[in-house]
Short mmCIF file of C-alpha atoms and ligand atoms in Angstrom, two decimals:
data_model
loop_
_atom_site.label_atom_id
_atom_site.label_comp_id
_atom_site.label_asym_id
_atom_site.label_seq_id
_atom_site.Cartn_x
_atom_site.Cartn_y
_atom_site.Cartn_z
CA MET J 1 128.34 90.09 129.82
CA THR J 2 131.31 92.37 130.67
CA ALA J 3 131.43 90.90 134.19
CA LEU J 4 131.55 87.38 132.71
CA LEU J 5 134.40 88.42 130.42
CA GLY J 6 136.30 89.94 133.38
CA MET J 7 135.82 86.84 135.53
CA SER J 8 136.95 84.47 132.76
CA SER J 9 140.06 86.66 132.18
CA VAL J 10 140.93 86.39 135.90
CA ALA J 11 140.46 82.59 135.78
CA LEU J 12 142.64 82.30 132.63
CA LEU J 13 145.35 84.51 134.18
CA ARG J 14 145.44 82.30 137.22
CA LEU J 15 145.45 79.03 135.22
CA GLY J 16 147.89 80.27 132.56
CA GLY J 17 150.15 81.99 135.14
CA ARG J 18 150.51 78.71 137.06
CA GLN J 19 151.43 76.82 133.84
CA VAL J 20 154.08 79.47 133.00
CA ILE J 21 155.52 79.20 136.55
CA GLU J 22 155.56 75.42 136.29
CA GLY J 23 157.38 75.76 132.93
CA ARG J 24 154.70 73.95 130.92
CA LEU J 25 154.02 77.10 128.86
CA THR J 26 156.38 79.87 127.76
CA LEU J 27 155.51 83.45 128.68
CA GLY J 28 155.35 84.39 124.98
CA GLU J 29 152.81 81.61 124.25
CA PHE J 30 150.69 82.69 127.17
CA VAL J 31 150.71 86.39 126.14
CA ALA J 32 149.86 85.41 122.53
CA PHE J 33 147.00 83.20 123.78
CA MET J 34 145.55 86.05 125.89
CA GLY J 35 145.92 88.46 122.96
CA TYR J 36 144.06 86.17 120.52
CA LEU J 37 141.39 85.57 123.14
CA ALA J 38 140.82 89.34 123.57
CA MET J 39 140.58 89.71 119.79
CA LEU J 40 137.97 86.93 119.62
CA ALA J 41 135.81 88.03 122.54
CA TRP J 42 133.92 90.94 120.93
CA PRO J 43 133.31 89.30 117.53
CA THR J 44 131.81 86.32 119.42
CA ILE J 45 129.50 88.68 121.33
CA ALA J 46 128.62 90.44 118.07
CA ILE J 47 127.63 87.11 116.47
CA GLY J 48 125.17 86.64 119.35
CA TRP J 49 123.66 90.06 118.69
CA VAL J 50 123.44 89.48 114.95
CA ILE J 51 121.70 86.12 115.43
CA ASN J 52 119.27 87.80 117.83
CA ILE J 53 118.53 90.68 115.42
CA PHE J 54 118.22 88.24 112.51
CA GLN J 55 115.68 86.12 114.37
CA ARG J 56 113.60 89.17 115.30
CA GLY J 57 113.78 90.46 111.71
CA ALA J 58 112.78 87.07 110.30
CA ALA J 59 109.73 86.97 112.60
CA SER J 60 108.70 90.50 111.55
CA MET J 61 109.32 89.73 107.89
CA SER J 62 107.05 86.68 108.01
CA ARG J 63 104.28 88.89 109.46
CA ILE J 64 104.82 91.53 106.75
CA LEU J 65 104.81 88.84 104.02
CA GLU J 66 101.55 87.48 105.42
CA ILE J 67 99.98 90.90 104.74
CA LEU J 68 101.70 91.39 101.37
CA HIS J 69 100.61 87.95 100.15
CA ALA J 70 97.04 88.22 101.45
CA ASP J 71 94.48 88.10 98.63
CA PRO J 72 92.12 91.08 98.88
CA GLU J 73 88.50 89.96 99.17
CA ILE J 74 87.19 93.04 97.39
CA ILE J 75 88.49 93.11 93.83
CA ASP J 76 87.58 94.54 90.42
CA MET J 77 85.09 92.55 88.34
CA PRO J 78 86.55 91.52 84.96
CA GLN J 79 84.00 93.68 83.11
CA ALA J 80 84.39 96.71 85.45
CA SER J 81 84.28 100.06 83.65
CA VAL J 82 83.37 103.69 84.28
CA PRO J 83 80.25 105.38 82.90
CA GLU J 84 80.91 108.72 81.16
CA PRO J 85 80.30 111.46 82.12
CA ILE J 86 80.29 111.01 85.89
CA HIS J 87 77.60 112.95 87.77
CA GLY J 88 77.70 111.30 91.19
CA ALA J 89 74.09 110.20 91.74
CA VAL J 90 73.84 107.46 94.38
CA GLU J 91 71.00 104.99 94.71
CA PHE J 92 70.25 102.17 97.14
CA ARG J 93 67.76 99.51 96.06
CA HIS J 94 66.42 96.97 98.56
CA LEU J 95 69.77 96.82 100.33
CA TYR J 96 70.09 94.26 103.09
CA PHE J 97 73.57 93.99 104.50
CA GLN J 98 75.07 91.49 106.89
CA TYR J 99 78.69 91.61 108.06
CA PRO J 100 80.73 88.47 107.33
CA ASN J 101 80.44 86.10 110.33
CA ALA J 102 77.59 88.16 111.86
CA ALA J 103 74.35 86.44 112.79
CA ASN J 104 71.86 89.07 111.56
CA PRO J 105 71.68 91.80 108.90
CA VAL J 106 72.69 95.28 110.07
CA LEU J 107 70.81 97.12 107.30
CA HIS J 108 67.27 96.21 106.27
CA ASP J 109 65.59 97.06 102.98
CA ILE J 110 67.28 100.42 102.36
CA ASN J 111 65.72 102.25 99.42
CA LEU J 112 67.14 105.66 98.79
CA SER J 113 67.94 107.93 95.91
CA ILE J 114 70.44 110.78 96.24
CA PRO J 115 70.35 112.84 93.02
CA ALA J 116 73.68 114.20 91.80
CA GLY J 117 74.66 117.45 93.48
CA THR J 118 72.27 117.10 96.43
CA THR J 119 72.97 116.66 100.13
CA LEU J 120 71.82 113.76 102.28
CA ALA J 121 72.05 113.64 106.05
CA ILE J 122 71.83 110.36 107.90
CA VAL J 123 70.96 110.65 111.57
CA GLY J 124 70.27 107.99 114.14
CA CYS J 125 71.32 106.67 117.49
CA THR J 126 74.62 104.91 118.05
CA GLY J 127 74.71 101.48 116.39
CA SER J 128 71.81 102.28 114.05
CA GLY J 129 73.92 101.52 110.96
CA LYS J 130 75.00 104.97 109.72
CA SER J 131 78.69 104.06 109.28
CA THR J 132 77.81 100.70 107.73
CA LEU J 133 75.62 102.43 105.14
CA VAL J 134 78.24 105.00 104.12
CA ASN J 135 81.15 102.50 104.23
CA LEU J 136 79.42 100.46 101.55
CA ILE J 137 79.52 103.29 98.99
CA PRO J 138 83.35 103.27 98.51
CA ARG J 139 83.20 99.43 98.84
CA LEU J 140 85.00 99.15 102.16
CA PHE J 141 82.70 96.14 102.42
CA ASP J 142 81.11 94.67 99.31
CA PRO J 143 77.31 95.03 99.21
CA PRO J 144 75.15 92.33 97.59
CA ALA J 145 74.95 92.69 93.79
CA GLY J 146 72.29 95.03 92.43
CA THR J 147 71.77 97.05 95.60
CA ILE J 148 73.97 100.18 95.36
CA PHE J 149 74.34 102.20 92.18
CA ILE J 150 76.39 105.25 91.21
CA ASP J 151 75.10 106.98 88.09
CA GLY J 152 72.92 103.95 87.46
CA ARG J 153 75.81 101.46 87.46
CA ASP J 154 76.15 98.83 90.19
CA ILE J 155 79.15 99.86 92.31
CA ARG J 156 80.45 96.30 92.03
CA GLN J 157 80.88 97.02 88.32
CA TRP J 158 83.02 100.11 89.01
CA PRO J 159 86.83 99.76 89.08
CA LEU J 160 87.94 100.30 92.70
CA VAL J 161 90.54 102.88 91.72
CA GLU J 162 87.90 104.94 89.91
CA LEU J 163 85.63 104.78 92.95
CA SER J 164 88.44 106.12 95.11
CA LYS J 165 88.94 108.97 92.64
CA ILE J 166 85.32 110.13 92.67
CA ILE J 167 84.63 109.61 96.38
CA GLY J 168 86.13 111.79 99.09
CA PHE J 169 85.62 109.87 102.32
CA VAL J 170 86.18 111.04 105.88
CA PRO J 171 85.88 107.95 108.09
CA GLN J 172 84.58 108.04 111.65
CA GLU J 173 87.96 106.90 112.99
CA THR J 174 90.56 109.35 111.74
CA PHE J 175 93.90 107.85 110.79
CA LEU J 176 96.90 109.98 109.91
CA PHE J 177 100.24 108.69 108.70
CA SER J 178 103.44 109.54 110.50
CA ASP J 179 104.37 112.25 108.00
CA THR J 180 103.91 115.99 107.51
CA ILE J 181 100.48 117.65 107.52
CA ARG J 182 101.05 118.51 103.84
CA GLU J 183 101.72 114.86 102.89
CA ASN J 184 98.71 113.68 104.89
CA ILE J 185 96.44 116.11 103.04
CA ALA J 186 98.05 115.34 99.66
CA LEU J 187 97.75 111.57 100.09
CA GLY J 188 94.71 111.15 97.84
CA SER J 189 95.87 113.41 95.02
CA LYS J 190 97.73 111.78 92.16
CA ASP J 191 99.83 114.75 91.10
CA LYS J 192 102.04 116.93 93.22
CA LEU J 193 99.89 119.33 95.16
CA SER J 194 100.40 123.04 94.46
CA ASP J 195 100.48 125.49 97.34
CA SER J 196 97.22 127.12 96.27
CA GLU J 197 95.41 123.73 96.09
CA LEU J 198 96.74 122.85 99.51
CA LYS J 199 95.66 126.21 100.90
CA ARG J 200 92.17 125.83 99.46
CA ALA J 201 91.76 122.32 100.91
CA ALA J 202 93.12 123.45 104.27
CA GLN J 203 90.79 126.44 104.30
CA VAL J 204 87.72 124.23 103.94
CA SER J 205 88.45 122.52 107.24
CA GLN J 206 89.58 125.75 108.94
CA ILE J 207 92.91 124.15 109.82
CA PRO J 208 95.18 127.15 108.95
CA ASN J 209 94.42 128.89 112.27
CA ASP J 210 95.78 125.85 114.10
CA ILE J 211 98.71 125.32 111.74
CA GLU J 212 99.93 128.88 112.33
CA ALA J 213 100.62 127.90 115.92
CA PHE J 214 103.07 125.19 114.77
CA ALA J 215 106.60 126.37 114.07
CA ARG J 216 106.89 124.51 110.76
CA GLY J 217 103.33 125.09 109.48
CA VAL J 218 102.12 122.46 107.00
CA GLU J 219 105.57 120.85 107.09
CA THR J 220 104.98 119.88 110.73
CA PHE J 221 105.41 116.17 111.32
CA VAL J 222 102.48 114.42 112.95
CA GLY J 223 102.23 111.05 114.63
CA GLU J 224 104.95 108.94 116.16
CA ARG J 225 107.88 111.11 115.05
CA GLY J 226 106.15 114.47 115.37
CA ILE J 227 103.53 116.32 117.33
CA THR J 228 100.26 114.70 118.22
CA LEU J 229 97.23 116.54 116.89
CA SER J 230 94.06 116.87 118.91
CA GLY J 231 91.04 114.79 117.86
CA GLY J 232 89.39 117.79 116.19
CA GLN J 233 92.59 118.81 114.38
CA LYS J 234 93.02 115.26 113.07
CA GLN J 235 89.43 115.22 111.83
CA ARG J 236 90.00 118.49 110.02
CA VAL J 237 93.19 117.26 108.32
CA ALA J 238 91.12 114.25 107.20
CA ILE J 239 88.43 116.59 105.80
CA SER J 240 91.07 118.51 103.84
CA LYS J 241 92.44 115.22 102.55
CA ALA J 242 88.97 114.23 101.31
CA VAL J 243 88.21 117.51 99.55
CA VAL J 244 91.63 118.00 97.95
CA ILE J 245 90.87 115.52 95.16
CA SER J 246 87.71 117.50 94.22
CA PRO J 247 85.54 114.39 94.29
CA LYS J 248 82.04 114.11 92.81
CA ILE J 249 80.81 112.43 95.99
CA LEU J 250 81.79 113.59 99.47
CA ILE J 251 81.07 111.39 102.48
CA PHE J 252 81.53 112.55 106.07
CA ASP J 253 81.04 109.92 108.74
CA ASP J 254 80.63 111.83 111.98
CA ALA J 255 83.53 113.93 110.72
CA LEU J 256 82.81 116.90 112.96
CA SER J 257 82.19 115.02 116.21
CA SER J 258 85.34 116.38 117.88
CA VAL J 259 85.04 119.91 116.49
CA ASP J 260 83.56 122.74 118.57
CA THR J 261 80.23 124.16 117.38
CA TYR J 262 81.73 127.50 116.27
CA THR J 263 84.35 125.85 114.02
CA GLU J 264 81.71 123.34 112.89
CA GLU J 265 79.51 126.17 111.61
CA ARG J 266 82.37 127.70 109.67
CA ILE J 267 83.38 124.35 108.18
CA MET J 268 79.75 123.71 107.20
CA GLU J 269 79.66 127.10 105.44
CA GLN J 270 82.79 126.20 103.46
CA LEU J 271 81.46 122.75 102.65
CA ALA J 272 78.11 124.18 101.52
CA ARG J 273 80.02 126.34 99.05
CA MET J 274 81.99 123.31 97.84
CA ALA J 275 78.98 120.99 97.82
CA GLN J 276 77.08 122.91 95.16
CA ASP J 277 77.95 120.57 92.31
CA ARG J 278 78.74 117.52 94.42
CA THR J 279 76.73 114.81 96.05
CA THR J 280 77.36 115.14 99.77
CA ILE J 281 76.48 112.66 102.49
CA PHE J 282 76.75 113.44 106.19
CA ALA J 283 76.30 110.71 108.79
CA SER J 284 76.04 112.27 112.20
CA HIS J 285 74.60 112.16 115.69
CA ARG J 286 74.35 115.93 115.61
CA ILE J 287 71.23 117.44 114.07
CA SER J 288 73.13 120.71 113.49
CA THR J 289 74.99 119.06 110.59
CA ALA J 290 71.75 117.69 109.16
CA ARG J 291 69.49 120.72 109.30
CA THR J 292 70.34 122.23 105.92
CA ALA J 293 70.44 118.97 103.95
CA ASP J 294 68.15 118.51 100.92
CA GLN J 295 67.12 115.15 102.28
CA ILE J 296 67.37 113.66 105.76
CA ILE J 297 66.90 110.01 106.71
CA VAL J 298 66.60 108.69 110.24
CA LEU J 299 68.03 105.21 110.79
CA ASP J 300 66.89 102.99 113.62
CA HIS J 301 68.21 99.44 113.99
CA GLY J 302 69.27 99.47 110.32
CA ARG J 303 65.91 100.63 108.95
CA ILE J 304 64.95 104.01 107.51
CA VAL J 305 62.18 105.06 109.88
CA GLU J 306 61.75 108.68 108.78
CA ARG J 307 62.72 110.69 105.73
CA GLY J 308 62.17 114.25 104.57
CA THR J 309 63.54 117.74 105.08
CA HIS J 310 64.22 119.37 108.44
CA ASP J 311 60.85 121.15 108.43
CA SER J 312 58.81 118.16 107.32
CA LEU J 313 60.47 115.93 109.92
CA MET J 314 59.90 118.51 112.66
CA ASN J 315 56.21 118.59 111.72
CA LEU J 316 56.13 114.81 111.87
CA ARG J 317 57.02 115.04 115.57
CA GLY J 318 58.72 111.65 115.43
CA MET J 319 62.20 110.44 116.26
CA TYR J 320 63.96 113.30 114.43
CA ALA J 321 61.96 115.98 116.25
CA HIS J 322 62.65 114.19 119.54
CA LEU J 323 66.41 114.02 118.84
CA TYR J 324 66.38 117.67 117.81
CA SER J 325 64.64 118.96 120.93
CA LYS J 326 66.93 116.81 123.12
CA GLN J 327 70.04 118.25 121.47
CA MET J 328 68.75 121.82 121.67
CA LEU J 329 68.15 121.30 125.37
CA GLU J 330 71.67 119.88 125.82
CA GLU J 331 73.16 122.88 123.99
CA GLU J 332 71.18 125.33 126.13
CA LEU J 333 72.31 123.56 129.30
CA ALA J 334 75.93 123.59 128.13
CA ALA J 335 75.69 127.31 127.30
CA SER J 336 74.26 128.21 130.70
N1 ATP Q 1 82.99 95.14 111.23
C1 ATP Q 1 81.85 94.78 111.83
N2 ATP Q 1 81.55 93.48 111.99
C2 ATP Q 1 80.39 93.10 112.58
N3 ATP Q 1 79.46 93.96 113.04
C3 ATP Q 1 79.70 95.26 112.92
C4 ATP Q 1 80.91 95.75 112.31
N4 ATP Q 1 80.87 97.10 112.32
C5 ATP Q 1 79.71 97.44 112.90
N5 ATP Q 1 79.01 96.35 113.25
C6 ATP Q 1 77.67 96.33 113.88
O1 ATP Q 1 76.79 96.99 113.01
C7 ATP Q 1 75.86 97.77 113.75
C8 ATP Q 1 75.86 99.18 113.18
O2 ATP Q 1 77.13 99.77 113.41
P1 ATP Q 1 77.53 101.16 112.78
O3 ATP Q 1 78.95 101.37 113.09
O4 ATP Q 1 77.10 101.18 111.37
O5 ATP Q 1 76.60 102.14 113.64
P2 ATP Q 1 76.60 103.74 113.68
O6 ATP Q 1 75.18 104.15 113.45
O7 ATP Q 1 77.62 104.27 112.75
O8 ATP Q 1 76.99 104.02 115.19
P3 ATP Q 1 77.78 105.29 115.77
O9 ATP Q 1 76.79 106.40 115.81
O10 ATP Q 1 78.17 104.86 117.14
O11 ATP Q 1 78.94 105.57 114.89
C9 ATP Q 1 76.28 97.71 115.21
O12 ATP Q 1 75.39 96.85 115.86
C10 ATP Q 1 77.66 97.12 115.17
O13 ATP Q 1 77.86 96.28 116.25
MG1 MG Q 2 79.29 105.36 113.01
#
């Protein structure tokens, strides 16, 4: 652009200079012309930039508006209300679930009762339907009517905002916002988080040891404008975010997959302490997270194929016992 401006100035000097020499233009007129031209050059370039920025902004805005104007598919029923008091018992009755646009159901005839305050572990191979099952509880996808109940009320009859208040959910794919660790943990809580609440939530996921290494502690920025946390650190911030709202139901979808076994044990100890009066659901590949649960189900191709406690399932010598011995062997090999 600057080269073009320079070249056109040279051409104008030559053209205008000749006209002044030939007496067709006075020197004053020529100097005034060049002066006005110089004053016009940059505003003209700026108009080009502004038009360019405006076009890019308009394209982005139309994409943002598309999202803002999208009608959510999962909405509150007109008669939605909350049962009082809330205990947090979860029940599945003859649940078949098929994803929109999928050819076949992913979950088949799930019947399961999780009494309030108890722990359920869901184990199974990859693709067996663990995440699908737990994602249905906070209504990330809507289940068919009359299949999932919390405290005896169909979850489709619960207001969505109330569901999000009573369910602390750690998804399999951790997502943190580009903000401080404190804000990421505090995201679910309505009121401003006190330092002691934050500390308690952080303690559960054993994150303080890692935070100490960061110069700005919990005020450290994560994501695009800050430091990038490791997979395990992200998972633990997500765990703290889930527990900070003191929910009646806690759901962990493979939430400790990137955490080392030592830290996992310590987190499990903390969670066990927290879980006493809460319904807790763990979906995991790892049997270590399932061992102490009150109830364990084994999913295979969307069906519950085994259920019981750790001991009863070991005696059964089925899929659970097979998975357990395989994982013990893997751990022994890794240790040696
Ligand atoms: N959004 C979706 N749309 C269509 N099909 C899906 C969707 N999410 C999962 N599935 C399918 O549902 C089945 C169960 O997936 P799901 O994620 O529940 O398994 P998983 O047991 O959690 O596996 P992993 O142990 O790998 O996390 C898979 O066959 C998968 O392809
Ligand atoms: Mg999963």
